[in-house]
mmCIF file of C-alpha atoms in Angstrom:
data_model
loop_
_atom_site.group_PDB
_atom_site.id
_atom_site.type_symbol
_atom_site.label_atom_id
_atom_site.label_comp_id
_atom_site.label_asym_id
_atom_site.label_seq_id
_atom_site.Cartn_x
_atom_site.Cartn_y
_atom_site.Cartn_z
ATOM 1 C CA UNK A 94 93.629 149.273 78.768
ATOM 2 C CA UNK A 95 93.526 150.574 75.102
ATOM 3 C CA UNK A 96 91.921 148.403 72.731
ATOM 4 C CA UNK A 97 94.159 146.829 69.756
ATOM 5 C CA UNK A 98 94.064 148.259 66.590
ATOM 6 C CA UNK A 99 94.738 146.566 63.351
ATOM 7 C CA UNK A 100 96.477 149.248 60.763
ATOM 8 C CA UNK A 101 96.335 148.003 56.643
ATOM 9 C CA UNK A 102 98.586 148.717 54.449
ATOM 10 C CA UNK A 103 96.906 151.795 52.109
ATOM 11 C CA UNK A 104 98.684 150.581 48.663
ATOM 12 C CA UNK A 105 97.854 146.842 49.071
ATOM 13 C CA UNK A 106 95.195 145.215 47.529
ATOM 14 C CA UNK A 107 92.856 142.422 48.956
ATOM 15 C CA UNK A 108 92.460 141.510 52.606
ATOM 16 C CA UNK A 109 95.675 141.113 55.142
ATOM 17 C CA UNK A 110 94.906 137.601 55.024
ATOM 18 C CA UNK A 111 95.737 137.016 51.458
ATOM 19 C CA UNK A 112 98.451 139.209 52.272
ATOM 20 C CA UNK A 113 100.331 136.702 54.973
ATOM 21 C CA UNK A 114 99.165 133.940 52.400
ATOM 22 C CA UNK A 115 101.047 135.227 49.494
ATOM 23 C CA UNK A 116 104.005 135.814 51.432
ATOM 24 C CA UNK A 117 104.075 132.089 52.965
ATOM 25 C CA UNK A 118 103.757 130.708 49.659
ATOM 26 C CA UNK A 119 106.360 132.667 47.962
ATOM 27 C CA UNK A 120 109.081 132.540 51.143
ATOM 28 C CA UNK A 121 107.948 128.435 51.420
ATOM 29 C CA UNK A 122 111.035 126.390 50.900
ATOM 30 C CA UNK A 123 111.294 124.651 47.300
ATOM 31 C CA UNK A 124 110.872 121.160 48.776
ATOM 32 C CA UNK A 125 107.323 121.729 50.179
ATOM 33 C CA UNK A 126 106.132 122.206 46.777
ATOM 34 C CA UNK A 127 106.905 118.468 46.127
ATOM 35 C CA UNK A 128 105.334 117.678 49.463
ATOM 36 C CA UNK A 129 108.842 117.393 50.594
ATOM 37 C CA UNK A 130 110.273 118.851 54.218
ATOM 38 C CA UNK A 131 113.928 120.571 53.640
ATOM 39 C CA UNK A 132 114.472 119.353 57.048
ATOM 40 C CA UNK A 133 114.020 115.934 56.861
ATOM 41 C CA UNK A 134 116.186 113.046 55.893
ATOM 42 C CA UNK A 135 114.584 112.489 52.805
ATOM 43 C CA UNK A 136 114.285 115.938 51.567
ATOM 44 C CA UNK A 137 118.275 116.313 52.235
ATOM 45 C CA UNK A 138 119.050 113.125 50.654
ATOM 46 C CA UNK A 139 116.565 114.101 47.839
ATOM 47 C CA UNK A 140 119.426 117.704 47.051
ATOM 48 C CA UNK A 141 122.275 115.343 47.911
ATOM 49 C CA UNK A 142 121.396 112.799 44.655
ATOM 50 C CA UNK A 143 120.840 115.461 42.593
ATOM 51 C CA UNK A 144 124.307 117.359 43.120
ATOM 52 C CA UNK A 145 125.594 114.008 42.850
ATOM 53 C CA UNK A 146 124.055 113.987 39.402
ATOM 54 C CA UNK A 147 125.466 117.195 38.523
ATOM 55 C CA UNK A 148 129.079 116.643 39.111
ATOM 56 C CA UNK A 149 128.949 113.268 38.033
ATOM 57 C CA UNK A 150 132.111 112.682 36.168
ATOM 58 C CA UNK A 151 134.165 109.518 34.415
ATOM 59 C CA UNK A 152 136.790 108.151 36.996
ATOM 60 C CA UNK A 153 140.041 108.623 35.073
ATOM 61 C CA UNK A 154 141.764 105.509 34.324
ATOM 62 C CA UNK A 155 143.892 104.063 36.882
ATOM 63 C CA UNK A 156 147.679 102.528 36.539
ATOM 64 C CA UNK A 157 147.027 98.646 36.005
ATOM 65 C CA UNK A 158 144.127 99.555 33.434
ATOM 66 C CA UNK A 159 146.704 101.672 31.353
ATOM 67 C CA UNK A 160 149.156 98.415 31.381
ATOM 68 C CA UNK A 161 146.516 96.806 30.360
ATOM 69 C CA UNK A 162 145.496 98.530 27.498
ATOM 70 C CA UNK A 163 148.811 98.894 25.972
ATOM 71 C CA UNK A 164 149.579 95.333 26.475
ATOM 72 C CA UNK A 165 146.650 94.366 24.499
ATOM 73 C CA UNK A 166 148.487 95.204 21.306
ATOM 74 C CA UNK A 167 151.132 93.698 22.155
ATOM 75 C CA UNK A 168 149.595 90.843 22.846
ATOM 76 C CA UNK A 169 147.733 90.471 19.719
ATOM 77 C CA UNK A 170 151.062 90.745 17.416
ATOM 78 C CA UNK A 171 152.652 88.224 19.523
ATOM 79 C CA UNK A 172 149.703 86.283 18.905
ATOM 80 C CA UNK A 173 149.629 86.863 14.981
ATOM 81 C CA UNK A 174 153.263 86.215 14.834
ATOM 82 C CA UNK A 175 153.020 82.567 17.215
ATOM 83 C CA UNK A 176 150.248 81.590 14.636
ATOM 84 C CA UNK A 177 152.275 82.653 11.510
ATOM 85 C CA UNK A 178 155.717 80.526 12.711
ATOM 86 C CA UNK A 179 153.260 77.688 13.678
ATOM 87 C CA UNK A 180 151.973 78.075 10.008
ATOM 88 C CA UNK A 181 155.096 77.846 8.133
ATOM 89 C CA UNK A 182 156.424 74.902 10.119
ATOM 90 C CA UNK A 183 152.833 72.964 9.729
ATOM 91 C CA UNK A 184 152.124 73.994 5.970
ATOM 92 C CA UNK A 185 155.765 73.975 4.859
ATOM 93 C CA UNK A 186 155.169 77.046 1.940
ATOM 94 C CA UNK A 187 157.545 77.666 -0.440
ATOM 95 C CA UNK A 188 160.035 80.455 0.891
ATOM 96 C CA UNK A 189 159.095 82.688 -2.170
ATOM 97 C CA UNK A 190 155.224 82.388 -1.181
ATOM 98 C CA UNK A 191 155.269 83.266 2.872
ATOM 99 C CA UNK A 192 158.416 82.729 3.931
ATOM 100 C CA UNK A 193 158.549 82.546 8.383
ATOM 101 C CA UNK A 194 158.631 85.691 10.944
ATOM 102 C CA UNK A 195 162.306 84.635 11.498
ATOM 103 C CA UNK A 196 163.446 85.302 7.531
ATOM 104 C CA UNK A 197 161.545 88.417 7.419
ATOM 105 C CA UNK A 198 163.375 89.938 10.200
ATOM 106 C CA UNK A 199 166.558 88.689 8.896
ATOM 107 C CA UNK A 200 165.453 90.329 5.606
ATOM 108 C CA UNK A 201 164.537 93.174 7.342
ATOM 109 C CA UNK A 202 167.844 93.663 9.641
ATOM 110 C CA UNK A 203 169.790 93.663 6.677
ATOM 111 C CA UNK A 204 167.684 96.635 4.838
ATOM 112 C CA UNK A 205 169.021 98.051 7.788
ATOM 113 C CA UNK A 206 172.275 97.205 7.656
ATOM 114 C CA UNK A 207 173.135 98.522 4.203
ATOM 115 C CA UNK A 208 170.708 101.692 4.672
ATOM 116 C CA UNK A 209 168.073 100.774 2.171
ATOM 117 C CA UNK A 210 165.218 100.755 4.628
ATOM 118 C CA UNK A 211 166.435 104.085 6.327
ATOM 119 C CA UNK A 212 166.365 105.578 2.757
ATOM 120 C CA UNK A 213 163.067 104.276 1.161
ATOM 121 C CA UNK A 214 161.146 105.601 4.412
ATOM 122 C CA UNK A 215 162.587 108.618 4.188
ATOM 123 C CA UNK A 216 161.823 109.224 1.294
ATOM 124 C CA UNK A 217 158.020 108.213 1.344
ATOM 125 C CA UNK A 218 157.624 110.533 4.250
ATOM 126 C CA UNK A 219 159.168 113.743 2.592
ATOM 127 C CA UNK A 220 156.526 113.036 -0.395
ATOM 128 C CA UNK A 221 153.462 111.978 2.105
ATOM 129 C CA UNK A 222 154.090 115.154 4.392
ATOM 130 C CA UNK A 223 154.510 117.457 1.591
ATOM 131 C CA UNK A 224 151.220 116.137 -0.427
ATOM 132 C CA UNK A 225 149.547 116.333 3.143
ATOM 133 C CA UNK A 226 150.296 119.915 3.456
ATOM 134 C CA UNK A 227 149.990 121.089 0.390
ATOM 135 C CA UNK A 228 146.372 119.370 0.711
ATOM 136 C CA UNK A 229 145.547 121.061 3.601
ATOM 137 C CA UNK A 230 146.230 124.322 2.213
ATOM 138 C CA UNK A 231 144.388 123.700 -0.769
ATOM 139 C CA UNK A 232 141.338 121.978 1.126
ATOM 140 C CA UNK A 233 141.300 124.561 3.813
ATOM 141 C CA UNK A 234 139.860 127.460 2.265
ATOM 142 C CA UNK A 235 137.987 125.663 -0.478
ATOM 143 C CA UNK A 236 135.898 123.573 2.462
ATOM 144 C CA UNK A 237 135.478 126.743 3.753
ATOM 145 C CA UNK A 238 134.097 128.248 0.650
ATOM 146 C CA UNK A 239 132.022 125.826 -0.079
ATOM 147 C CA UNK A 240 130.167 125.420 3.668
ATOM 148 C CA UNK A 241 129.390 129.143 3.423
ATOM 149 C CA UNK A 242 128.297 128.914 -0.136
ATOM 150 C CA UNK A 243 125.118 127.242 -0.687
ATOM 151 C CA UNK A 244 125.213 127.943 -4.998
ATOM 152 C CA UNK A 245 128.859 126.540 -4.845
ATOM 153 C CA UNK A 246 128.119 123.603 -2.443
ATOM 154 C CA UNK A 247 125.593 122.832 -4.666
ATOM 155 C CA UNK A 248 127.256 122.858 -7.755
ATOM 156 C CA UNK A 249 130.865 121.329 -6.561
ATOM 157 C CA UNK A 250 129.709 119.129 -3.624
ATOM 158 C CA UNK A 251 128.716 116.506 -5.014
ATOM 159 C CA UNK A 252 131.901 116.413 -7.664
ATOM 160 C CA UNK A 253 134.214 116.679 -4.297
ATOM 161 C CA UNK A 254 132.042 113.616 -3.088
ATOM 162 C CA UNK A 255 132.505 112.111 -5.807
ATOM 163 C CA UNK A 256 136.396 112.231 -6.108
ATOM 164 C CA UNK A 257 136.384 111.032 -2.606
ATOM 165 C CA UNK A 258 135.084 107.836 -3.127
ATOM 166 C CA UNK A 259 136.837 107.666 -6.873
ATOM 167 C CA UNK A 260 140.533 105.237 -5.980
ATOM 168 C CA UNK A 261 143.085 107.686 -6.074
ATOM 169 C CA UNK A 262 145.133 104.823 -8.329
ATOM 170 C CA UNK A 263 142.692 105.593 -10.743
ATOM 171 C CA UNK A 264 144.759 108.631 -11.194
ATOM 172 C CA UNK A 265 147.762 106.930 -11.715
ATOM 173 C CA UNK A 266 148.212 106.592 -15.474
ATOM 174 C CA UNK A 267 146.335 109.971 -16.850
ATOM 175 C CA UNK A 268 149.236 111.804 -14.170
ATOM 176 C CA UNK A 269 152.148 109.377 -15.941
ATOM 177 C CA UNK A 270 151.029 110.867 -19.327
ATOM 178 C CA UNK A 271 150.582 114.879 -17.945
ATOM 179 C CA UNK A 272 153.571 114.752 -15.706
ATOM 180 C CA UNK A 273 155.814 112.070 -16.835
ATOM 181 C CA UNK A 274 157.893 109.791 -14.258
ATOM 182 C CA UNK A 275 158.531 112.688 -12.125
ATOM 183 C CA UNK A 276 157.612 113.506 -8.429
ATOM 184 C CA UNK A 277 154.793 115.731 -10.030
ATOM 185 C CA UNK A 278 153.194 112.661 -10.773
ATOM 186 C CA UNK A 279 153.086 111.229 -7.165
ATOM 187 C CA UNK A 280 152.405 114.460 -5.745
ATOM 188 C CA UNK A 281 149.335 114.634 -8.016
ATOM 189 C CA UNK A 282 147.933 111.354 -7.071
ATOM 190 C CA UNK A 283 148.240 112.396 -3.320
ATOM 191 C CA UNK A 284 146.405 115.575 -3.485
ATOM 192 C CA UNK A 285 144.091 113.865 -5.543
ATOM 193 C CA UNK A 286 142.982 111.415 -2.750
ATOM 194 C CA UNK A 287 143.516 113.680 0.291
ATOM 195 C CA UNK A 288 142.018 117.350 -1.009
ATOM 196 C CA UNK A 289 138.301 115.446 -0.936
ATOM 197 C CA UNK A 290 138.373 113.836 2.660
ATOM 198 C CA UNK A 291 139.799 116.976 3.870
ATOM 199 C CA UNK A 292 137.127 119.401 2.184
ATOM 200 C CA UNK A 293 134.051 117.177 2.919
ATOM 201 C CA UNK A 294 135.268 117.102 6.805
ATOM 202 C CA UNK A 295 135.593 120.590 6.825
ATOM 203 C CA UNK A 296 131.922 121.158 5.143
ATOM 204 C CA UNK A 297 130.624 118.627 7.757
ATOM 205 C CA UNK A 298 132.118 120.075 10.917
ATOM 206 C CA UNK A 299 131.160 123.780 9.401
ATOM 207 C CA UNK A 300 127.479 122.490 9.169
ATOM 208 C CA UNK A 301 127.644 121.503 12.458
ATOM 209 C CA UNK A 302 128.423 124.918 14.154
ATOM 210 C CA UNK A 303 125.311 126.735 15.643
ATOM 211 C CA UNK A 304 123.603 129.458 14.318
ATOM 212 C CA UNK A 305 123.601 131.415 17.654
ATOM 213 C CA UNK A 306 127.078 131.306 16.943
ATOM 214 C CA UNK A 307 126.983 133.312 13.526
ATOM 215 C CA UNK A 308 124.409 135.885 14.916
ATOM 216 C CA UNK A 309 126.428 136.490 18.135
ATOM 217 C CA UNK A 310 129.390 137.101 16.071
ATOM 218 C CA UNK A 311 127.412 139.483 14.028
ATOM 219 C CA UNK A 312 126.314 141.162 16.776
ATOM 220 C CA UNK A 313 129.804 141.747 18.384
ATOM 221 C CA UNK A 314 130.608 143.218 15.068
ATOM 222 C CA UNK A 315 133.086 140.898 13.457
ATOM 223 C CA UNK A 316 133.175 140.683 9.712
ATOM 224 C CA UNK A 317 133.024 137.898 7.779
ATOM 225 C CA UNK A 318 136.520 137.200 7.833
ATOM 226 C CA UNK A 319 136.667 137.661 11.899
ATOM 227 C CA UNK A 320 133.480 135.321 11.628
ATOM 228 C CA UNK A 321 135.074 132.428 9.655
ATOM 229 C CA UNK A 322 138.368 132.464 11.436
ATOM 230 C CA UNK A 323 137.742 133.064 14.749
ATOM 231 C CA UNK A 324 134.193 131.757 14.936
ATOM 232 C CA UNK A 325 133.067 129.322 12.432
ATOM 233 C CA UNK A 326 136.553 127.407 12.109
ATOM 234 C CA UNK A 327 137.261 126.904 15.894
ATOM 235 C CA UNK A 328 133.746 126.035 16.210
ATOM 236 C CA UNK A 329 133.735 123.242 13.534
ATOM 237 C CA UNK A 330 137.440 121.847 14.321
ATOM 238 C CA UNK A 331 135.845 118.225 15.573
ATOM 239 C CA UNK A 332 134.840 117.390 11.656
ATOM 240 C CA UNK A 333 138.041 119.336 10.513
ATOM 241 C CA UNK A 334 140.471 116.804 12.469
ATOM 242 C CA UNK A 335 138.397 114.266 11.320
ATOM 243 C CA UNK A 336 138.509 115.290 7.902
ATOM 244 C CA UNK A 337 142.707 115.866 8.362
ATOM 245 C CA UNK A 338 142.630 112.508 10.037
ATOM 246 C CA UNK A 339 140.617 110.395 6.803
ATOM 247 C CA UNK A 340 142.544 112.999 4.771
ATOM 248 C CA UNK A 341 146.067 111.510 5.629
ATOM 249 C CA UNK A 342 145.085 108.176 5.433
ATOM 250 C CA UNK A 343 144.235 108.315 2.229
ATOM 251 C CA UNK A 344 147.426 110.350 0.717
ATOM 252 C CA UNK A 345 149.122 107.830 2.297
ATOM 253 C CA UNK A 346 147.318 105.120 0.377
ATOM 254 C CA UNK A 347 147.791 107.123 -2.522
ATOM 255 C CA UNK A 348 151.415 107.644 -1.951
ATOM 256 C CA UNK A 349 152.021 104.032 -2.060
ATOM 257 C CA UNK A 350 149.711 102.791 -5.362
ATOM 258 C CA UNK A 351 151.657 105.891 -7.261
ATOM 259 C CA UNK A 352 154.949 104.562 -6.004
ATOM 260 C CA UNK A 353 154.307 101.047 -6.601
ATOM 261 C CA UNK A 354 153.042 101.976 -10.447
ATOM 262 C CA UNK A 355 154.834 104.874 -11.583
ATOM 263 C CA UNK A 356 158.805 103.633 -10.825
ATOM 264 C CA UNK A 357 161.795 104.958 -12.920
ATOM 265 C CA UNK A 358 162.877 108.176 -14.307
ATOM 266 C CA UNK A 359 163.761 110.899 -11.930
ATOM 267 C CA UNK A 360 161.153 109.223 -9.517
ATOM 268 C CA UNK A 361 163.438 108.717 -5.997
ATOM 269 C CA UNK A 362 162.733 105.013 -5.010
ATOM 270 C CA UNK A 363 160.121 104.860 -1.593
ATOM 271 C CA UNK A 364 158.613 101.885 0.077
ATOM 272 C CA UNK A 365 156.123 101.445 -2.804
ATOM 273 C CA UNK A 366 158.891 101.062 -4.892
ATOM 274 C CA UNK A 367 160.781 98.668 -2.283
ATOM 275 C CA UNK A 368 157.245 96.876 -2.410
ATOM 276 C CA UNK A 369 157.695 96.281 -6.350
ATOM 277 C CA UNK A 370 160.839 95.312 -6.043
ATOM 278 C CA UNK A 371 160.279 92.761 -3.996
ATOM 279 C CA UNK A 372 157.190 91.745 -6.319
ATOM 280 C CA UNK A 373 159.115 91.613 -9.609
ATOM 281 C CA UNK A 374 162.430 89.570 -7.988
ATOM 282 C CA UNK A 375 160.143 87.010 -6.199
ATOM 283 C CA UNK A 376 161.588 87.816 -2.915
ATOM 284 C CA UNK A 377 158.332 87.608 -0.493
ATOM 285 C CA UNK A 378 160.485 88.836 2.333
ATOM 286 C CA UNK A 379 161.293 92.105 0.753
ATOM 287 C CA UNK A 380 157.524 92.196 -0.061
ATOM 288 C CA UNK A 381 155.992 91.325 3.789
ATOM 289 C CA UNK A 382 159.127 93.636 5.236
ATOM 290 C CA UNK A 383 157.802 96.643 2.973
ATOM 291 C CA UNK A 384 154.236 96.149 3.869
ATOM 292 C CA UNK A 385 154.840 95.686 7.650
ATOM 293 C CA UNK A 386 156.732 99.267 7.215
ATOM 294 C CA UNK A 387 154.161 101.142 5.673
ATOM 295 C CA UNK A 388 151.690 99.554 8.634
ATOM 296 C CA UNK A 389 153.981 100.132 11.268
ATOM 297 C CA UNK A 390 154.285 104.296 10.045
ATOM 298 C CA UNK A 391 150.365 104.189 9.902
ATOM 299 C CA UNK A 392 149.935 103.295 13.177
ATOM 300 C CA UNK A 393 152.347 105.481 14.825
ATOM 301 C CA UNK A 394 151.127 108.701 13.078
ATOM 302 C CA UNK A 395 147.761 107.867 14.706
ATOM 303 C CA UNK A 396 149.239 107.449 18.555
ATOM 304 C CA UNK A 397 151.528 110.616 18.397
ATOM 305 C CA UNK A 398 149.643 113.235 16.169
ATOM 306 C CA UNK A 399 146.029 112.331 15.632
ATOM 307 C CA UNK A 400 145.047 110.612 18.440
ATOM 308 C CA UNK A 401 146.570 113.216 21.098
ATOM 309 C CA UNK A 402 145.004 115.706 18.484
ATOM 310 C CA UNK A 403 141.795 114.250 19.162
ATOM 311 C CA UNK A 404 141.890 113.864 22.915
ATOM 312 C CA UNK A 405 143.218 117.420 23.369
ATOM 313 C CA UNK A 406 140.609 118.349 21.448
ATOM 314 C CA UNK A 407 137.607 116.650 23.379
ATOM 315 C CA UNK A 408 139.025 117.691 26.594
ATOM 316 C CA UNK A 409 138.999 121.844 25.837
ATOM 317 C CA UNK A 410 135.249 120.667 24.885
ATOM 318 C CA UNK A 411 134.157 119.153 27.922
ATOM 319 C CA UNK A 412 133.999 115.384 25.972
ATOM 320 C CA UNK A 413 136.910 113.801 27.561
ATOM 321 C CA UNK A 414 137.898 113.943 31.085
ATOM 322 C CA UNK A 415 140.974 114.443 31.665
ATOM 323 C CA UNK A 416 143.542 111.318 32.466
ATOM 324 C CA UNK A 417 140.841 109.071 30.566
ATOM 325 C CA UNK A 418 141.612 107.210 27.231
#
């Protein structure tokens, strides 16, 4: 019987024992590491919690919880309106102070009768959506400008700032003396309050792309015009919806103080001039009908442009699940 020989390996270093160590350490399962046996319950649980923790995700919302969400509303104007009525018949106001829910919607009804309400709101929406988009285009590339600038930023941002927070009505009677009592003079005052929002949204969502962003469009070659448009821009569109968002709110605002002031000449007549009217004959219906108009258009521009705007938006990011909100 031959006695057993052991043959080395020539190119390895160190004993055969360290050898077989080495290798049982670096083919030992993960979980022994942490004093933990892959093949016991608790190791297995141990994976299973942390792949629960990785696809983790928001439930979307179910059936009854969207009823219940767009009943809330609902219920809150019903509830506004209930305590109005119970107001009027408490109180007993003069009609030409608050006059009851029932008089403004008779009020109202026969605006729409005779086509005056029809009219007025569309003509405040042809001004407000051409102020908003000749805004954008203005604010667009400026914002732009300005993030990438630093000597420019410097120098204009804190005039842009500034004009922001200045009340676009400010604007009113300098644009009655330059423009006269024309539409120039409402457009003004709209691009006035909206170019600012728009701009400073655009700068903030800009300054809140990466710079790994920048370099790896650099590297791929695109030029600075490939890197603002198909980079920078897509990269920074949460702060640029919110800027459009803030942006339309307050050319709408604007809209209605420059329509409410400047009334007469070749000026068309809008709801801020329906809300003057109403002022100047004493007629507090006219006045509460006008107001609940401009509110009601507010509100609705929110649930069918920016708020799907917004959602779409957060879902392509990975924000939102989808069927949630």
């Amino acid at each position: 019987m031959q006695p057993e020989t052991h043959v080395s390996d020539p190119h390895a270093v160190g004993p055969p024992t360290q050898h077989l160590q080495d290798h049982r350490s670096a083919t030992r399962a993960p979980g022994l590491d942490r004093g933990i046996d892959p093949g016991c319950d608790s190791g297995r649980e141990l994976d299973a919690g942390l792949d629960a923790l990785q696809q983790q995700t928001v439930p979307p919302i179910g059936w009854s919880a969207r009823v219940t969400k767009a009943l809330l509303p609902v219920a809150a104007v019903v509830t506004v309106i209930y305590c109005w009525q119970m107001y009027v018949w408490l109180v007993r106001p003069r009609p030409d102070v608050l006059p009851g829910p029932a008089d403004v919607f008779l009020t109202l009804r026969g605006l729409i009768a005779d086509g005056q309400a029809q009219a007025v709101i569309l003509t405040s929406l042809e001004r407000g959506l051409a102020g908003f988009v000749i805004a954008v285009l203005i604010a667009t590339p400026l914002g732009l400008l300005l993030a990438q600038n630093g000597l420019l930023r410097g120098a204009f941002g804190p005039i842009i700032s500034g004009l922001q927070v200045l009340p676009s009505v400010a604007w009113v009677p300098a644009a009655i003396v330059w423009f006269g009592l024309s539409d120039a003079t409402v457009y003004f005052v709209v691009l006035m309050g909206a170019i600012p929002s728009i701009v400073n949204g655009l700068i903030s969502g800009v300054d809140q792309v990466p710079d790994q962003y920048r370099r790896v469009g650099h590297v791929l070659g695109a030029g600075r015009w490939a890197l603002v448009v198909k980079i920078v821009l897509p990269a920074a569109l949460p702060g640029y919806v919110a800027g459009l968002k803030q942006g339309w709110a307050f050319s709408w605002r604007s809209l209605m103080a420059a329509e409410i002031i400047a009334t007469g000449g070749a000026l068309g007549f809008g709801l801020g001039g329906l809300l003057e009217q109403g002022r100047v004959l004493s007629d507090m219906a006219v006045v509460l009908v006008a107001v609940l108009i401009i509110l009601l258009i507010g509100v609705v521009v929110e649930l069918i442009v920016f708020g799907p705007l917004e959602r779409r938006l957060l879902r392509r990011r990975g924000l939102l699940e989808a069927g949630t909100r």
